[in-house]
PDB file of C-alpha atoms in Angstrom:
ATOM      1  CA  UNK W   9     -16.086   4.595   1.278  1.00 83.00           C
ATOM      2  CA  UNK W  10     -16.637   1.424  -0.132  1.00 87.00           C
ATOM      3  CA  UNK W  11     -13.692  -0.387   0.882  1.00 90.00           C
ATOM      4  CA  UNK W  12     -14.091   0.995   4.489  1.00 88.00           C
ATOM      5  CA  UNK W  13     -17.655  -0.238   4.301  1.00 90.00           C
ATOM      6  CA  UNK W  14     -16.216  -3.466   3.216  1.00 90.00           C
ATOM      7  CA  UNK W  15     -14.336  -3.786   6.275  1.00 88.00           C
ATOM      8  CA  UNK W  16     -16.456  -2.624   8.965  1.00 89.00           C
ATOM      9  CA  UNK W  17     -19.096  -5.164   7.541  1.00 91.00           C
ATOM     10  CA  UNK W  18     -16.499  -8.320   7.085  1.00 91.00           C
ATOM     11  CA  UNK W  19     -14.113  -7.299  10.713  1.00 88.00           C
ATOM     12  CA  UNK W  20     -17.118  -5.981  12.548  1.00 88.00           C
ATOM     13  CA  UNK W  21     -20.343  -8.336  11.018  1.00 91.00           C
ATOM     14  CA  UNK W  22     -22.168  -5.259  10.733  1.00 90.00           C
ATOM     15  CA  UNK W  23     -25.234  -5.496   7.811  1.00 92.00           C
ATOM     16  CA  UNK W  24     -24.132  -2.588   4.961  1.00 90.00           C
ATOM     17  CA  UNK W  25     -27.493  -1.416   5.737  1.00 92.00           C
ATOM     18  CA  UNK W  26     -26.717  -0.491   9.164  1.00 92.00           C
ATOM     19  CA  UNK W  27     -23.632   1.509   8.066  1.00 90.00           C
ATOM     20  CA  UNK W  28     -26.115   2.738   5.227  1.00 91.00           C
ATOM     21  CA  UNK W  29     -28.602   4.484   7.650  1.00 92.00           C
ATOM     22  CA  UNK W  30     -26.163   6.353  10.399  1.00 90.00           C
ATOM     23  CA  UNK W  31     -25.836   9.879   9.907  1.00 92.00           C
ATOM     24  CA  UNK W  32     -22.955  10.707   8.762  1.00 90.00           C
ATOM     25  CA  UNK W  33     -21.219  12.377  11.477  1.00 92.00           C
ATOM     26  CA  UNK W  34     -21.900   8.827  13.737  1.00 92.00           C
ATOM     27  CA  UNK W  35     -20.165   7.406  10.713  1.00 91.00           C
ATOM     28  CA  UNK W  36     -16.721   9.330  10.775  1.00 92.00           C
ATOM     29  CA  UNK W  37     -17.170   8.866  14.716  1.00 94.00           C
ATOM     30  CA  UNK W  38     -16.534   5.040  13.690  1.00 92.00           C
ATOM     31  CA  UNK W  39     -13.783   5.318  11.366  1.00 92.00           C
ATOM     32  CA  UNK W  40     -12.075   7.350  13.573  1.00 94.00           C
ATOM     33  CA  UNK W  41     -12.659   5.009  16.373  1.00 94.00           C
ATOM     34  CA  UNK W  42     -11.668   2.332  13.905  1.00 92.00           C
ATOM     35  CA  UNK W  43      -8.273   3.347  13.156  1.00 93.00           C
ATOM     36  CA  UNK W  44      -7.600   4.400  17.062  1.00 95.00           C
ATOM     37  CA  UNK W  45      -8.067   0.979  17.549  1.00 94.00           C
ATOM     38  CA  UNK W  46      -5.934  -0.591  14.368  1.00 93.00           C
ATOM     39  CA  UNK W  47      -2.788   1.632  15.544  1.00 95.00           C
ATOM     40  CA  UNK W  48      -3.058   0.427  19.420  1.00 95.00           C
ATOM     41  CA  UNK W  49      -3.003  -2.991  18.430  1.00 94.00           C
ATOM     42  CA  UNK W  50      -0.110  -3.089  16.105  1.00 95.00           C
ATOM     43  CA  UNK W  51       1.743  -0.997  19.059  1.00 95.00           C
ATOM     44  CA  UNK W  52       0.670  -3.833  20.940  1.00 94.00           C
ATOM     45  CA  UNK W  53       2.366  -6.299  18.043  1.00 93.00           C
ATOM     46  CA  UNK W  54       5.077  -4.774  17.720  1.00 92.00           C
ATOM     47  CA  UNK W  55       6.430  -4.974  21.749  1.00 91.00           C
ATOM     48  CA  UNK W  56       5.286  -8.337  22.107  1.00 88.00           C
ATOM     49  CA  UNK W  57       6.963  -8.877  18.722  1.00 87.00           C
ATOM     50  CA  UNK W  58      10.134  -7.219  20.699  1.00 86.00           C
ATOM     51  CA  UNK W  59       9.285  -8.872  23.972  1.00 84.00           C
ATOM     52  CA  UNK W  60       9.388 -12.260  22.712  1.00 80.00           C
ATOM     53  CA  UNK W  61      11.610 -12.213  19.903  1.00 79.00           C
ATOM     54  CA  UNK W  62      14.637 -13.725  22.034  1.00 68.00           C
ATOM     55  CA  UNK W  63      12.429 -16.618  23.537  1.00 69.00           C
ATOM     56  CA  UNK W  64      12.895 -20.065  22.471  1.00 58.00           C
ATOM     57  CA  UNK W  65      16.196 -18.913  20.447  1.00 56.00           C
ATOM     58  CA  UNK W  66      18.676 -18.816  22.963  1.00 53.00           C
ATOM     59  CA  UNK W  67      22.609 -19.360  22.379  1.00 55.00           C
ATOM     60  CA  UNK W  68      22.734 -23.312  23.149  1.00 58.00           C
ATOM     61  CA  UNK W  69      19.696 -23.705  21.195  1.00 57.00           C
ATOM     62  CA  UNK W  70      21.369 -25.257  18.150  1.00 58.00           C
ATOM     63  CA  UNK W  71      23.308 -27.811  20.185  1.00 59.00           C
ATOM     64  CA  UNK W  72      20.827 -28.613  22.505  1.00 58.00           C
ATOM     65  CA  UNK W  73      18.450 -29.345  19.066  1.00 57.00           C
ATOM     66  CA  UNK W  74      21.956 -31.646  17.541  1.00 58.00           C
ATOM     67  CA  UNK W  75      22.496 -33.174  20.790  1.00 57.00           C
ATOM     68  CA  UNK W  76      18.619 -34.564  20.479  1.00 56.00           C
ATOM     69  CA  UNK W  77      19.042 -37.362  18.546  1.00 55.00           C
ATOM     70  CA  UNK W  78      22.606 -38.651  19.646  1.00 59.00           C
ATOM     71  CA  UNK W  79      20.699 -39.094  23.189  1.00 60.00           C
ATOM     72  CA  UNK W  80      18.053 -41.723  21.472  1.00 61.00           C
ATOM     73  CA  UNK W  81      18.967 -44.954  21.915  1.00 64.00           C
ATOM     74  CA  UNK W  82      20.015 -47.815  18.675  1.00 69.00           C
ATOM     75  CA  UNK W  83      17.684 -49.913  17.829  1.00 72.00           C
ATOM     76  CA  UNK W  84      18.887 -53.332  17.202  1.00 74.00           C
ATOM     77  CA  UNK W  85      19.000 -54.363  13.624  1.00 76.00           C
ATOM     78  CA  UNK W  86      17.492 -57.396  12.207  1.00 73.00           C
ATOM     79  CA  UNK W  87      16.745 -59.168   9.364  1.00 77.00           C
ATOM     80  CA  UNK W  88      13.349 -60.360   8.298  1.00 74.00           C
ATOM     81  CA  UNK W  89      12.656 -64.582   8.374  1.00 77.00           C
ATOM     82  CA  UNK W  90      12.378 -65.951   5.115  1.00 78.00           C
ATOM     83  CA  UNK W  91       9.268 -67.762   4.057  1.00 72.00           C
TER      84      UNK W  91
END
């Protein structure tokens, strides 16, 4: 109960007083609702994880990233006057 308090107070900014006067019935109500809520978003997570896993990592990706800096152009070289 602690720990859950701990939560609820830190994720929710609820005062442990607040959680300290509900009856306890209201009190499993939010737990319950809680947890509903944890397992939809890490549902949610996990297919965006899925949906955009492939994105930005595509076959070419590797030569297009080499084929970055042969496209610079040299610099001239140059040596420093002498004082």
């Amino acid at each position: 109960m602690v720990r859950n308090k701990l939560y609820i107070c830190k994720e929710y900014h609820i005062q442990p007083s607040e959680i300290d006067n509900l009856v306890y019935f209201e009190y499993e109500y939010m737990l319950e609702d809680i947890n509903k809520e944890q397992k939809e978003q890490e549902k949610k997570n996990k297919d965006d994880e899925k949906k955009y896993a492939g994105l930005g990592r595509t076959p070419n990706y590797n030569s297009m990233m080499n084929n970055v800096g042969r496209s610079m152009p040299k610099l001239p070289s140059f040596s420093m006057p002498k004082l």
